[in-house]
PDB file of C-alpha atoms in Angstrom:
ATOM      1  CA  UNK C   1      91.853 157.548 112.448  1.00  0.00           C
ATOM      2  CA  UNK C   2      90.101 154.682 110.775  1.00  0.00           C
ATOM      3  CA  UNK C   3      86.875 152.851 111.220  1.00  0.00           C
ATOM      4  CA  UNK C   4      87.489 149.499 112.896  1.00  0.00           C
ATOM      5  CA  UNK C   5      84.696 146.964 112.603  1.00  0.00           C
ATOM      6  CA  UNK C   6      84.805 143.248 113.226  1.00  0.00           C
ATOM      7  CA  UNK C   7      81.806 141.151 112.267  1.00  0.00           C
ATOM      8  CA  UNK C   8      81.500 137.841 114.080  1.00  0.00           C
ATOM      9  CA  UNK C   9      79.476 135.571 111.810  1.00  0.00           C
ATOM     10  CA  UNK C  10      79.124 133.039 114.645  1.00  0.00           C
ATOM     11  CA  UNK C  11      77.444 135.644 116.884  1.00  0.00           C
ATOM     12  CA  UNK C  12      73.671 135.459 117.344  1.00  0.00           C
ATOM     13  CA  UNK C  13      73.526 139.243 116.812  1.00  0.00           C
ATOM     14  CA  UNK C  14      72.702 140.114 113.204  1.00  0.00           C
ATOM     15  CA  UNK C  15      75.643 141.491 111.186  1.00  0.00           C
ATOM     16  CA  UNK C  16      73.879 144.799 110.453  1.00  0.00           C
ATOM     17  CA  UNK C  17      73.365 145.276 114.211  1.00  0.00           C
ATOM     18  CA  UNK C  18      77.027 144.530 114.890  1.00  0.00           C
ATOM     19  CA  UNK C  19      78.022 147.164 112.323  1.00  0.00           C
ATOM     20  CA  UNK C  20      75.504 149.668 113.697  1.00  0.00           C
ATOM     21  CA  UNK C  21      76.580 149.143 117.310  1.00  0.00           C
ATOM     22  CA  UNK C  22      80.303 149.408 116.571  1.00  0.00           C
ATOM     23  CA  UNK C  23      79.997 152.600 114.524  1.00  0.00           C
ATOM     24  CA  UNK C  24      77.696 154.113 117.136  1.00  0.00           C
ATOM     25  CA  UNK C  25      80.070 153.244 119.973  1.00  0.00           C
ATOM     26  CA  UNK C  26      83.099 154.615 118.130  1.00  0.00           C
ATOM     27  CA  UNK C  27      81.263 157.852 117.279  1.00  0.00           C
ATOM     28  CA  UNK C  28      80.051 158.359 120.841  1.00  0.00           C
ATOM     29  CA  UNK C  29      83.519 157.600 122.268  1.00  0.00           C
ATOM     30  CA  UNK C  30      85.120 160.116 119.908  1.00  0.00           C
ATOM     31  CA  UNK C  31      87.217 157.472 118.168  1.00  0.00           C
ATOM     32  CA  UNK C  32      85.351 158.601 115.062  1.00  0.00           C
ATOM     33  CA  UNK C  33      85.151 162.376 115.466  1.00  0.00           C
ATOM     34  CA  UNK C  34      82.308 164.553 114.257  1.00  0.00           C
ATOM     35  CA  UNK C  35      82.728 165.141 110.526  1.00  0.00           C
ATOM     36  CA  UNK C  36      84.709 161.941 109.891  1.00  0.00           C
ATOM     37  CA  UNK C  37      83.805 160.582 106.463  1.00  0.00           C
ATOM     38  CA  UNK C  38      82.618 156.981 106.515  1.00  0.00           C
ATOM     39  CA  UNK C  39      83.237 154.489 103.716  1.00  0.00           C
ATOM     40  CA  UNK C  40      80.588 154.060 101.071  1.00  0.00           C
ATOM     41  CA  UNK C  41      78.015 151.347 101.677  1.00  0.00           C
ATOM     42  CA  UNK C  42      79.504 149.212  98.926  1.00  0.00           C
ATOM     43  CA  UNK C  43      83.062 149.850 100.065  1.00  0.00           C
ATOM     44  CA  UNK C  44      82.380 148.892 103.672  1.00  0.00           C
ATOM     45  CA  UNK C  45      80.334 145.874 102.577  1.00  0.00           C
ATOM     46  CA  UNK C  46      83.227 144.648 100.431  1.00  0.00           C
ATOM     47  CA  UNK C  47      85.737 145.215 103.255  1.00  0.00           C
ATOM     48  CA  UNK C  48      83.599 143.253 105.731  1.00  0.00           C
ATOM     49  CA  UNK C  49      82.411 140.517 103.381  1.00  0.00           C
ATOM     50  CA  UNK C  50      78.779 141.574 103.762  1.00  0.00           C
ATOM     51  CA  UNK C  51      75.981 142.312 101.350  1.00  0.00           C
ATOM     52  CA  UNK C  52      75.564 146.006 100.519  1.00  0.00           C
ATOM     53  CA  UNK C  53      71.979 145.860 101.820  1.00  0.00           C
ATOM     54  CA  UNK C  54      73.284 144.773 105.236  1.00  0.00           C
ATOM     55  CA  UNK C  55      75.547 147.821 105.538  1.00  0.00           C
ATOM     56  CA  UNK C  56      72.827 150.068 104.090  1.00  0.00           C
ATOM     57  CA  UNK C  57      70.446 148.860 106.811  1.00  0.00           C
ATOM     58  CA  UNK C  58      73.041 149.699 109.488  1.00  0.00           C
ATOM     59  CA  UNK C  59      73.623 153.151 107.965  1.00  0.00           C
ATOM     60  CA  UNK C  60      69.858 153.836 107.854  1.00  0.00           C
ATOM     61  CA  UNK C  61      69.522 152.909 111.527  1.00  0.00           C
ATOM     62  CA  UNK C  62      72.517 155.092 112.436  1.00  0.00           C
ATOM     63  CA  UNK C  63      71.061 157.999 110.499  1.00  0.00           C
ATOM     64  CA  UNK C  64      67.690 157.560 112.210  1.00  0.00           C
ATOM     65  CA  UNK C  65      69.533 157.647 115.562  1.00  0.00           C
ATOM     66  CA  UNK C  66      71.344 160.846 114.573  1.00  0.00           C
ATOM     67  CA  UNK C  67      74.772 159.207 114.724  1.00  0.00           C
ATOM     68  CA  UNK C  68      75.595 159.768 111.051  1.00  0.00           C
ATOM     69  CA  UNK C  69      74.352 162.052 108.311  1.00  0.00           C
ATOM     70  CA  UNK C  70      74.318 161.577 104.580  1.00  0.00           C
ATOM     71  CA  UNK C  71      75.224 164.596 102.491  1.00  0.00           C
ATOM     72  CA  UNK C  72      74.052 163.408  99.094  1.00  0.00           C
ATOM     73  CA  UNK C  73      76.883 162.656  96.705  1.00  0.00           C
ATOM     74  CA  UNK C  74      79.428 164.064  99.153  1.00  0.00           C
ATOM     75  CA  UNK C  75      79.161 160.965 101.326  1.00  0.00           C
ATOM     76  CA  UNK C  76      78.236 159.870 104.830  1.00  0.00           C
ATOM     77  CA  UNK C  77      79.734 161.545 107.882  1.00  0.00           C
ATOM     78  CA  UNK C  78      79.723 161.187 111.657  1.00  0.00           C
ATOM     79  CA  UNK C  79      77.185 163.665 113.019  1.00  0.00           C
ATOM     80  CA  UNK C  80      77.191 165.504 116.322  1.00  0.00           C
ATOM     81  CA  UNK C  81      75.612 162.388 117.826  1.00  0.00           C
ATOM     82  CA  UNK C  82      75.859 163.164 121.495  1.00  0.00           C
ATOM     83  CA  UNK C  83      73.371 166.003 121.346  1.00  0.00           C
ATOM     84  CA  UNK C  84      70.968 164.114 119.092  1.00  0.00           C
ATOM     85  CA  UNK C  85      71.177 160.976 121.221  1.00  0.00           C
ATOM     86  CA  UNK C  86      70.537 162.938 124.390  1.00  0.00           C
ATOM     87  CA  UNK C  87      67.543 164.702 122.824  1.00  0.00           C
ATOM     88  CA  UNK C  88      66.119 161.359 121.672  1.00  0.00           C
ATOM     89  CA  UNK C  89      66.641 159.839 125.123  1.00  0.00           C
ATOM     90  CA  UNK C  90      65.004 162.828 126.823  1.00  0.00           C
ATOM     91  CA  UNK C  91      62.018 162.590 124.467  1.00  0.00           C
ATOM     92  CA  UNK C  92      61.660 158.845 125.097  1.00  0.00           C
ATOM     93  CA  UNK C  93      61.945 159.407 128.861  1.00  0.00           C
ATOM     94  CA  UNK C  94      59.261 162.100 128.773  1.00  0.00           C
ATOM     95  CA  UNK C  95      56.936 159.851 126.777  1.00  0.00           C
ATOM     96  CA  UNK C  96      57.539 157.001 129.229  1.00  0.00           C
ATOM     97  CA  UNK C  97      56.889 159.254 132.233  1.00  0.00           C
ATOM     98  CA  UNK C  98      53.597 160.459 130.722  1.00  0.00           C
ATOM     99  CA  UNK C  99      52.476 156.907 129.977  1.00  0.00           C
ATOM    100  CA  UNK C 100      53.485 155.587 133.408  1.00  0.00           C
ATOM    101  CA  UNK C 101      51.547 158.428 135.032  1.00  0.00           C
ATOM    102  CA  UNK C 102      48.459 157.696 132.868  1.00  0.00           C
ATOM    103  CA  UNK C 103      48.705 154.030 133.876  1.00  0.00           C
ATOM    104  CA  UNK C 104      48.602 155.075 137.505  1.00  0.00           C
ATOM    105  CA  UNK C 105      52.082 153.855 138.415  1.00  0.00           C
ATOM    106  CA  UNK C 106      53.779 155.407 141.394  1.00  0.00           C
ATOM    107  CA  UNK C 107      57.057 157.224 140.832  1.00  0.00           C
ATOM    108  CA  UNK C 108      58.865 154.329 142.524  1.00  0.00           C
ATOM    109  CA  UNK C 109      57.171 151.717 140.315  1.00  0.00           C
ATOM    110  CA  UNK C 110      58.039 153.720 137.198  1.00  0.00           C
ATOM    111  CA  UNK C 111      61.667 153.991 138.311  1.00  0.00           C
ATOM    112  CA  UNK C 112      61.815 150.232 138.970  1.00  0.00           C
ATOM    113  CA  UNK C 113      60.506 149.590 135.458  1.00  0.00           C
ATOM    114  CA  UNK C 114      63.186 151.853 133.986  1.00  0.00           C
ATOM    115  CA  UNK C 115      65.936 150.243 136.070  1.00  0.00           C
ATOM    116  CA  UNK C 116      64.837 146.758 134.977  1.00  0.00           C
ATOM    117  CA  UNK C 117      64.756 147.819 131.323  1.00  0.00           C
ATOM    118  CA  UNK C 118      68.229 149.369 131.598  1.00  0.00           C
ATOM    119  CA  UNK C 119      69.620 146.234 133.239  1.00  0.00           C
ATOM    120  CA  UNK C 120      68.147 144.148 130.432  1.00  0.00           C
ATOM    121  CA  UNK C 121      69.524 146.463 127.728  1.00  0.00           C
ATOM    122  CA  UNK C 122      72.978 146.972 129.236  1.00  0.00           C
ATOM    123  CA  UNK C 123      73.367 143.500 130.695  1.00  0.00           C
ATOM    124  CA  UNK C 124      73.844 144.604 134.278  1.00  0.00           C
TER     125      UNK C 124
END
């Protein structure tokens, strides 16, 4: 099992975001299983023709999302992302629900706002 990333330099999406999204998707799909060791920042940057800072930015975002974890000098590994992602989503949903309630939105209006945001994020 290997990490497969393709960076499209013609794409309007920033290269670090392309790297972040592809690693995240592969980890969540199980293509990259929990515990899989990722390449070093410099190694992946060299493989993809990117600056090391670009890959480092993607790794930092993935770590903040709970998708990967850095174990010091031992390297960077795929974390148990599903649980962390679900916890983060539940926390964000709870914060949204509290705010919508404080704003006086009805349950239906709050749900419409969420559905619109999801359509915008997922493109459907």
